[in-house]
Short mmCIF file of C-alpha atoms in Angstrom, two decimals:
data_model
loop_
_atom_site.label_atom_id
_atom_site.label_comp_id
_atom_site.label_asym_id
_atom_site.label_seq_id
_atom_site.Cartn_x
_atom_site.Cartn_y
_atom_site.Cartn_z
CA UNK A 11 -5.24 54.28 -3.68
CA UNK A 12 -4.94 52.08 -4.51
CA UNK A 13 -6.18 55.36 -3.98
CA UNK A 14 -5.86 59.90 -4.30
CA UNK A 15 -6.46 62.15 -1.85
CA UNK A 16 -4.97 61.61 1.29
CA UNK A 17 -5.78 63.97 3.70
CA UNK A 18 -3.88 64.99 1.68
CA UNK A 19 -2.42 62.79 1.14
CA UNK A 20 -5.35 63.28 1.01
CA UNK A 21 -3.37 61.38 0.26
CA UNK A 22 -4.61 60.16 -1.41
CA UNK A 23 -7.46 58.82 -2.87
CA UNK A 24 -8.75 57.34 -1.07
CA UNK A 25 -10.71 54.22 -1.55
CA UNK A 26 -6.24 53.58 -2.59
CA UNK A 27 -5.83 53.25 -2.29
CA UNK A 28 -4.68 56.36 -3.82
CA UNK A 29 -1.79 55.25 -3.73
CA UNK A 30 -1.97 54.04 -6.72
CA UNK A 31 -3.43 56.34 -9.20
CA UNK A 32 -1.99 55.98 -12.62
CA UNK A 33 0.00 58.77 -14.15
CA UNK A 34 -2.46 58.98 -16.98
CA UNK A 35 -5.17 59.76 -14.49
CA UNK A 36 -3.09 62.29 -12.70
CA UNK A 37 -3.20 60.28 -9.61
CA UNK A 38 -2.16 57.82 -7.30
CA UNK A 39 -4.65 55.66 -6.30
CA UNK A 40 -4.64 54.54 -2.21
CA UNK A 41 -2.44 58.08 -0.16
CA UNK A 42 -0.94 54.14 -1.75
CA UNK A 43 -3.27 51.51 -2.74
CA UNK A 44 -3.26 54.89 -3.05
CA UNK A 45 -5.63 56.21 -6.11
CA UNK A 46 -7.50 59.02 -7.44
CA UNK A 47 -11.15 59.14 -7.09
CA UNK A 48 -13.31 60.68 -9.55
CA UNK A 49 -14.77 62.89 -7.10
CA UNK A 50 -14.48 60.67 -4.27
CA UNK A 51 -11.46 60.57 -2.74
CA UNK A 52 -9.75 57.75 -2.28
CA UNK A 53 -6.61 58.94 -1.37
CA UNK A 54 -5.75 60.47 0.27
CA UNK A 55 -7.48 59.21 0.08
CA UNK A 56 -8.27 57.61 0.07
CA UNK A 57 -8.68 58.26 1.37
CA UNK A 58 -10.86 56.40 -0.17
CA UNK A 59 -14.50 58.51 -0.06
CA UNK A 60 -16.43 59.42 2.92
CA UNK A 61 -19.85 58.97 3.84
CA UNK A 62 -21.91 59.08 6.76
CA UNK A 63 -22.32 55.52 7.66
CA UNK A 64 -20.43 54.77 4.50
CA UNK A 65 -23.21 56.12 2.35
CA UNK A 66 -21.44 58.63 0.23
CA UNK A 67 -18.05 59.97 -0.33
CA UNK A 68 -17.03 63.54 -0.13
CA UNK A 69 -15.47 64.97 -3.24
CA UNK A 70 -11.74 65.06 -3.28
CA UNK A 71 -9.73 67.97 -4.53
CA UNK A 72 -8.15 66.21 -7.39
CA UNK A 73 -7.81 68.96 -9.89
CA UNK A 74 -5.19 71.38 -11.12
CA UNK A 75 -2.32 72.05 -8.76
CA UNK A 76 -3.48 69.45 -6.27
CA UNK A 77 -3.15 66.68 -8.84
CA UNK A 78 0.24 68.00 -9.92
CA UNK A 79 1.34 68.04 -6.30
CA UNK A 80 0.06 64.54 -5.77
CA UNK A 81 1.99 63.23 -8.76
CA UNK A 82 5.10 65.00 -7.52
CA UNK A 83 4.61 63.49 -4.07
CA UNK A 84 4.19 59.95 -5.40
CA UNK A 85 7.25 60.22 -7.58
CA UNK A 86 9.59 61.65 -4.99
CA UNK A 87 8.34 59.88 -1.88
CA UNK A 88 8.35 56.52 -3.69
CA UNK A 89 5.33 55.58 -1.60
CA UNK A 90 4.15 53.07 -4.16
CA UNK A 91 7.58 51.43 -4.18
CA UNK A 92 7.63 51.28 -0.39
CA UNK A 93 4.28 49.53 -0.24
CA UNK A 94 5.29 47.07 -2.94
CA UNK A 95 8.39 46.24 -0.92
CA UNK A 96 6.18 45.33 2.03
CA UNK A 97 3.80 43.35 -0.13
CA UNK A 98 6.67 41.34 -1.63
CA UNK A 99 8.10 40.60 1.79
CA UNK A 100 4.99 39.72 3.77
CA UNK A 101 2.18 38.58 1.50
CA UNK A 102 3.74 35.48 -0.10
CA UNK A 103 3.86 33.72 3.27
CA UNK A 104 0.39 34.99 4.19
CA UNK A 105 -1.07 33.72 0.93
CA UNK A 106 0.47 30.30 1.46
CA UNK A 107 -1.20 30.07 4.87
CA UNK A 108 -4.53 31.48 3.70
CA UNK A 109 -4.66 29.25 0.63
CA UNK A 110 -3.80 26.00 2.37
CA UNK A 111 -6.35 23.37 1.42
CA UNK A 112 -8.38 25.73 -0.77
CA UNK A 113 -9.14 25.08 -4.42
CA UNK A 114 -10.26 28.69 -5.01
CA UNK A 115 -9.45 32.08 -3.50
CA UNK A 116 -11.61 35.18 -3.82
CA UNK A 117 -9.99 38.62 -3.53
CA UNK A 118 -11.63 42.01 -2.96
CA UNK A 119 -9.87 45.31 -3.68
CA UNK A 120 -11.44 48.41 -2.13
CA UNK A 121 -10.44 51.71 -3.71
CA UNK A 122 -8.24 50.06 -6.32
CA UNK A 123 -7.69 53.07 -8.57
CA UNK A 124 -5.93 52.13 -11.78
CA UNK A 125 -5.18 48.64 -10.48
CA UNK A 126 -1.40 48.68 -10.22
CA UNK A 127 -1.34 47.41 -6.65
CA UNK A 128 -4.12 44.91 -7.26
CA UNK A 129 -2.29 43.50 -10.26
CA UNK A 130 0.85 43.04 -8.20
CA UNK A 131 -1.01 41.35 -5.35
CA UNK A 132 -2.79 39.01 -7.76
CA UNK A 133 0.51 38.14 -9.43
CA UNK A 134 1.92 37.11 -6.06
CA UNK A 135 -1.11 34.93 -5.47
CA UNK A 136 -0.72 33.28 -8.85
CA UNK A 137 2.96 32.67 -8.16
CA UNK A 138 2.47 31.17 -4.71
CA UNK A 139 -0.69 29.21 -5.52
CA UNK A 140 -0.45 28.30 -9.23
CA UNK A 141 -3.04 25.51 -8.97
CA UNK A 142 -5.60 27.63 -7.09
CA UNK A 143 -8.40 29.33 -9.02
CA UNK A 144 -8.73 33.06 -8.34
CA UNK A 145 -11.52 35.62 -8.62
CA UNK A 146 -11.20 39.37 -8.13
CA UNK A 147 -13.90 41.88 -7.15
CA UNK A 148 -12.98 45.54 -7.52
CA UNK A 149 -14.73 48.43 -5.75
CA UNK A 150 -13.67 51.75 -7.31
CA UNK A 151 -16.09 54.66 -7.86
CA UNK A 152 -14.06 56.31 -10.62
CA UNK A 153 -15.17 55.18 -14.08
CA UNK A 154 -11.96 56.61 -15.53
CA UNK A 155 -9.71 54.68 -13.16
CA UNK A 156 -11.75 51.52 -13.58
CA UNK A 157 -11.27 51.81 -17.35
CA UNK A 158 -7.52 52.14 -16.73
CA UNK A 159 -7.62 48.99 -14.61
CA UNK A 160 -9.52 47.12 -17.33
CA UNK A 161 -6.94 48.27 -19.88
CA UNK A 162 -4.21 46.93 -17.61
CA UNK A 163 -5.97 43.57 -17.49
CA UNK A 164 -6.29 43.50 -21.28
CA UNK A 165 -2.55 43.87 -21.75
CA UNK A 166 -1.52 41.48 -18.95
CA UNK A 167 -1.92 37.82 -19.96
CA UNK A 168 -1.76 36.50 -16.39
CA UNK A 169 -4.61 38.79 -15.30
CA UNK A 170 -6.76 37.66 -18.21
CA UNK A 171 -6.97 34.25 -16.57
CA UNK A 172 -8.81 35.77 -13.57
CA UNK A 173 -12.57 36.48 -13.63
CA UNK A 174 -13.09 40.12 -12.55
CA UNK A 175 -16.28 41.64 -11.14
CA UNK A 176 -16.29 45.44 -11.43
CA UNK A 177 -18.21 47.54 -8.90
CA UNK A 178 -17.98 51.17 -10.00
CA UNK A 179 -19.55 52.48 -6.82
CA UNK A 180 -18.58 54.05 -3.52
CA UNK A 181 -17.94 51.97 -0.42
CA UNK A 182 -21.34 52.90 0.94
CA UNK A 183 -23.11 51.97 -2.28
CA UNK A 184 -21.29 48.66 -2.36
CA UNK A 185 -22.33 47.95 1.23
CA UNK A 186 -25.96 48.65 0.36
CA UNK A 187 -25.79 46.39 -2.68
CA UNK A 188 -24.30 43.57 -0.63
CA UNK A 189 -26.91 43.87 2.10
CA UNK A 190 -29.72 43.89 -0.48
CA UNK A 191 -28.59 40.52 -1.82
CA UNK A 192 -29.74 37.25 -0.36
CA UNK A 193 -26.41 35.60 -1.07
CA UNK A 194 -23.33 37.44 0.12
CA UNK A 195 -19.99 36.73 -1.52
CA UNK A 196 -17.19 36.33 0.99
CA UNK A 197 -13.48 36.67 0.43
CA UNK A 198 -10.17 35.10 1.35
CA UNK A 199 -8.26 38.38 1.11
CA UNK A 200 -9.46 41.99 1.17
CA UNK A 201 -7.19 45.01 0.85
CA UNK A 202 -7.92 48.65 1.65
CA UNK A 203 -4.82 50.63 0.76
CA UNK A 204 -4.81 54.29 1.67
CA UNK A 205 -8.58 54.53 1.49
CA UNK A 206 -10.00 55.20 4.91
CA UNK A 207 -9.28 58.93 5.02
CA UNK A 208 -12.65 59.93 3.67
CA UNK A 209 -14.83 57.47 5.47
CA UNK A 210 -16.98 58.99 8.19
CA UNK A 211 -17.99 55.79 9.94
CA UNK A 212 -14.58 54.20 10.46
CA UNK A 213 -15.64 51.31 12.73
CA UNK A 214 -18.72 50.66 10.59
CA UNK A 215 -16.63 50.47 7.43
CA UNK A 216 -14.03 48.20 8.98
CA UNK A 217 -16.65 45.94 10.54
CA UNK A 218 -18.58 45.61 7.28
CA UNK A 219 -15.59 44.53 5.22
CA UNK A 220 -14.24 42.33 7.99
CA UNK A 221 -17.58 40.52 8.03
CA UNK A 222 -17.04 39.64 4.35
CA UNK A 223 -14.00 37.52 5.21
CA UNK A 224 -14.13 33.74 5.10
CA UNK A 225 -12.51 31.68 7.84
CA UNK A 226 -8.69 31.74 7.83
CA UNK A 227 -8.60 34.93 5.79
CA UNK A 228 -7.07 38.40 6.13
CA UNK A 229 -7.98 42.06 5.70
CA UNK A 230 -5.06 44.32 4.78
CA UNK A 231 -5.29 47.99 5.73
CA UNK A 232 -2.46 50.35 4.70
CA UNK A 233 -2.53 53.82 6.24
CA UNK A 234 -0.25 56.62 7.38
CA UNK A 235 1.62 55.64 10.51
CA UNK A 236 0.88 57.05 13.93
CA UNK A 237 3.46 59.69 14.78
CA UNK A 238 4.43 60.20 11.14
CA UNK A 239 4.85 63.66 9.68
CA UNK A 240 1.35 63.51 8.23
CA UNK A 241 -0.10 62.58 11.59
CA UNK A 242 1.74 65.41 13.34
CA UNK A 243 0.90 68.02 10.69
CA UNK A 244 -2.79 67.25 10.28
CA UNK A 245 -3.59 66.73 13.94
CA UNK A 246 -1.72 69.85 15.02
CA UNK A 247 -3.57 71.96 12.45
CA UNK A 248 -6.78 69.94 12.29
CA UNK A 249 -8.96 73.03 12.62
CA UNK A 250 -7.16 74.97 9.92
CA UNK A 251 -6.62 72.16 7.39
CA UNK A 252 -9.62 69.85 7.76
CA UNK A 253 -11.91 72.19 5.87
CA UNK A 254 -12.14 70.70 2.38
CA UNK A 255 -12.02 67.09 1.22
CA UNK A 256 -11.68 65.77 4.73
CA UNK A 257 -13.40 66.97 7.88
CA UNK A 258 -11.19 64.99 10.22
CA UNK A 259 -7.90 63.12 10.15
CA UNK A 260 -6.95 59.71 11.48
CA UNK A 261 -3.72 57.76 11.47
CA UNK A 262 -3.05 54.05 11.69
CA UNK A 263 -2.94 54.55 15.45
CA UNK A 264 -6.57 55.68 15.41
CA UNK A 265 -7.52 52.74 13.19
CA UNK A 266 -5.90 50.39 15.70
CA UNK A 267 -8.14 51.83 18.41
CA UNK A 268 -11.19 50.94 16.32
CA UNK A 269 -9.83 47.44 15.66
CA UNK A 270 -9.33 46.88 19.36
CA UNK A 271 -12.80 48.15 20.23
CA UNK A 272 -14.19 45.74 17.66
CA UNK A 273 -12.08 43.04 19.36
CA UNK A 274 -10.31 42.20 16.10
CA UNK A 275 -6.87 40.60 16.16
CA UNK A 276 -4.22 42.11 13.90
CA UNK A 277 -0.50 42.26 13.17
CA UNK A 278 1.17 45.58 12.44
CA UNK A 279 4.11 46.15 10.11
CA UNK A 280 5.75 49.58 9.76
CA UNK A 281 6.85 50.81 6.34
CA UNK A 282 9.48 53.51 6.90
CA UNK A 283 9.52 56.17 4.20
CA UNK A 284 10.65 59.76 3.76
CA UNK A 285 10.19 62.63 1.33
CA UNK A 286 12.75 65.35 0.64
CA UNK A 287 10.93 68.63 1.33
CA UNK A 288 14.00 70.89 1.33
CA UNK A 289 12.59 72.93 -1.56
CA UNK A 290 9.55 73.84 0.54
CA UNK A 291 11.76 76.21 2.50
CA UNK A 292 13.14 78.07 -0.52
CA UNK A 293 10.98 81.10 -1.23
CA UNK A 294 9.67 81.10 -4.78
CA UNK A 295 10.69 77.52 -5.56
CA UNK A 296 7.99 76.21 -7.87
CA UNK A 297 8.20 72.55 -6.87
CA UNK A 298 8.44 73.44 -3.20
CA UNK A 299 5.30 75.53 -3.35
CA UNK A 300 3.46 72.86 -5.31
CA UNK A 301 4.36 70.31 -2.68
CA UNK A 302 3.22 72.61 0.13
CA UNK A 303 -0.12 73.05 -1.64
CA UNK A 304 -0.54 69.28 -1.72
CA UNK A 305 0.63 68.62 1.82
CA UNK A 306 -1.76 71.18 3.29
CA UNK A 307 -4.50 70.80 0.67
CA UNK A 308 -4.40 74.50 -0.21
CA UNK A 309 -4.84 76.00 -3.67
CA UNK A 310 -1.85 78.26 -3.02
CA UNK A 311 -0.18 77.80 0.35
CA UNK A 312 1.45 81.21 0.50
CA UNK A 313 -1.64 83.08 -0.66
CA UNK A 314 -4.30 81.03 1.16
CA UNK A 315 -2.92 81.11 4.70
CA UNK A 316 -1.99 83.98 6.98
CA UNK A 317 1.71 84.80 7.47
CA UNK A 318 1.65 83.57 11.08
CA UNK A 319 -0.02 80.27 10.15
CA UNK A 320 2.38 79.71 7.24
CA UNK A 321 5.36 80.32 9.49
CA UNK A 322 4.02 77.97 12.15
CA UNK A 323 3.36 75.18 9.67
CA UNK A 324 6.80 75.53 8.09
CA UNK A 325 8.42 75.44 11.51
CA UNK A 326 6.49 72.29 12.41
CA UNK A 327 7.32 70.62 9.10
CA UNK A 328 11.01 71.28 9.61
CA UNK A 329 11.42 70.62 13.32
CA UNK A 330 8.73 68.11 14.28
CA UNK A 331 7.83 66.23 11.11
CA UNK A 332 11.25 65.79 9.56
CA UNK A 333 14.90 64.91 10.10
CA UNK A 334 17.91 66.55 8.50
CA UNK A 335 20.51 64.52 6.64
CA UNK A 336 23.42 65.91 4.65
CA UNK A 337 21.72 69.28 4.45
CA UNK A 338 18.41 67.87 3.18
CA UNK A 339 15.13 67.99 5.12
CA UNK A 340 13.41 64.59 5.04
CA UNK A 341 9.71 64.49 5.91
CA UNK A 342 8.55 61.33 7.67
CA UNK A 343 5.82 59.79 5.51
CA UNK A 344 5.99 56.30 7.02
CA UNK A 345 3.01 53.98 6.75
CA UNK A 346 1.57 51.13 8.78
CA UNK A 347 0.23 47.90 7.34
CA UNK A 348 -2.39 46.26 9.51
CA UNK A 349 -3.14 42.62 8.75
CA UNK A 350 -6.46 41.84 10.39
CA UNK A 351 -7.43 38.25 11.13
CA UNK A 352 -10.85 36.92 10.16
#
């Protein structure tokens, strides 16, 4: 989210921008923005909801153990912190360039979850461009998460200065609403953090939001990096794991292919990140089993999968998705940030 559900990460909500679900919502929001979708996935999400041609979003498994696993993942992987580090490093300069000569800047958050990432991005904008008027449009299908975002605005004086437009709809519904209008609002900055996991029409979704950019503007896409542990795990066992919230899995590498086919120029920034999964290899460890449930999107990893499949997945997690340091097994959960030019 920011988004929940990421392909497990599903990650993560998906339109989250799962990354960013709030603890009170049991989420992330946009795998980051990662966020929890009220039935839609952003996370992992993103994984932000899926729909044929962006029409609807498939329900995400954000209940019970999955939510617990997601919270555990966010806390121990520090994914949110990693994304914020990138945002703090790269966006100030980008905003200065984008805002040059403009008296107003319009921002669109897609799959914003509880709004933590959006709030941070808007604060950077206010800091770098104090004399520039801002507006913020938020697309987030979860009423619960949208209420959390509104509550965040109510207790943050700087955010209260910004006019917000709330769109409690899926990406597909938002697209339809926009196309039904005679006047289309365009934006100076659009962010989609951990929200493409559940979108069926990847190029269609990217093209639609890119077309909403003004001149000299940017679209930010944050997604799991190509070659990361998530990429290796979910593509190796695509058939066995892509059976619930997501029917397919793509990494930032796959998104780059779509960007290139659409002839869109972009810059890529890698966000290195790891998660200690040592406990996953200790039989009977409660946190380890909870994390395995989340990583594979199973209700109970050891009960849901056959012995041979469990053994194969554990071997892959240890030897192809992770590195070992001081006796700890560190899963590669790196992300890529794609800054797409208008």
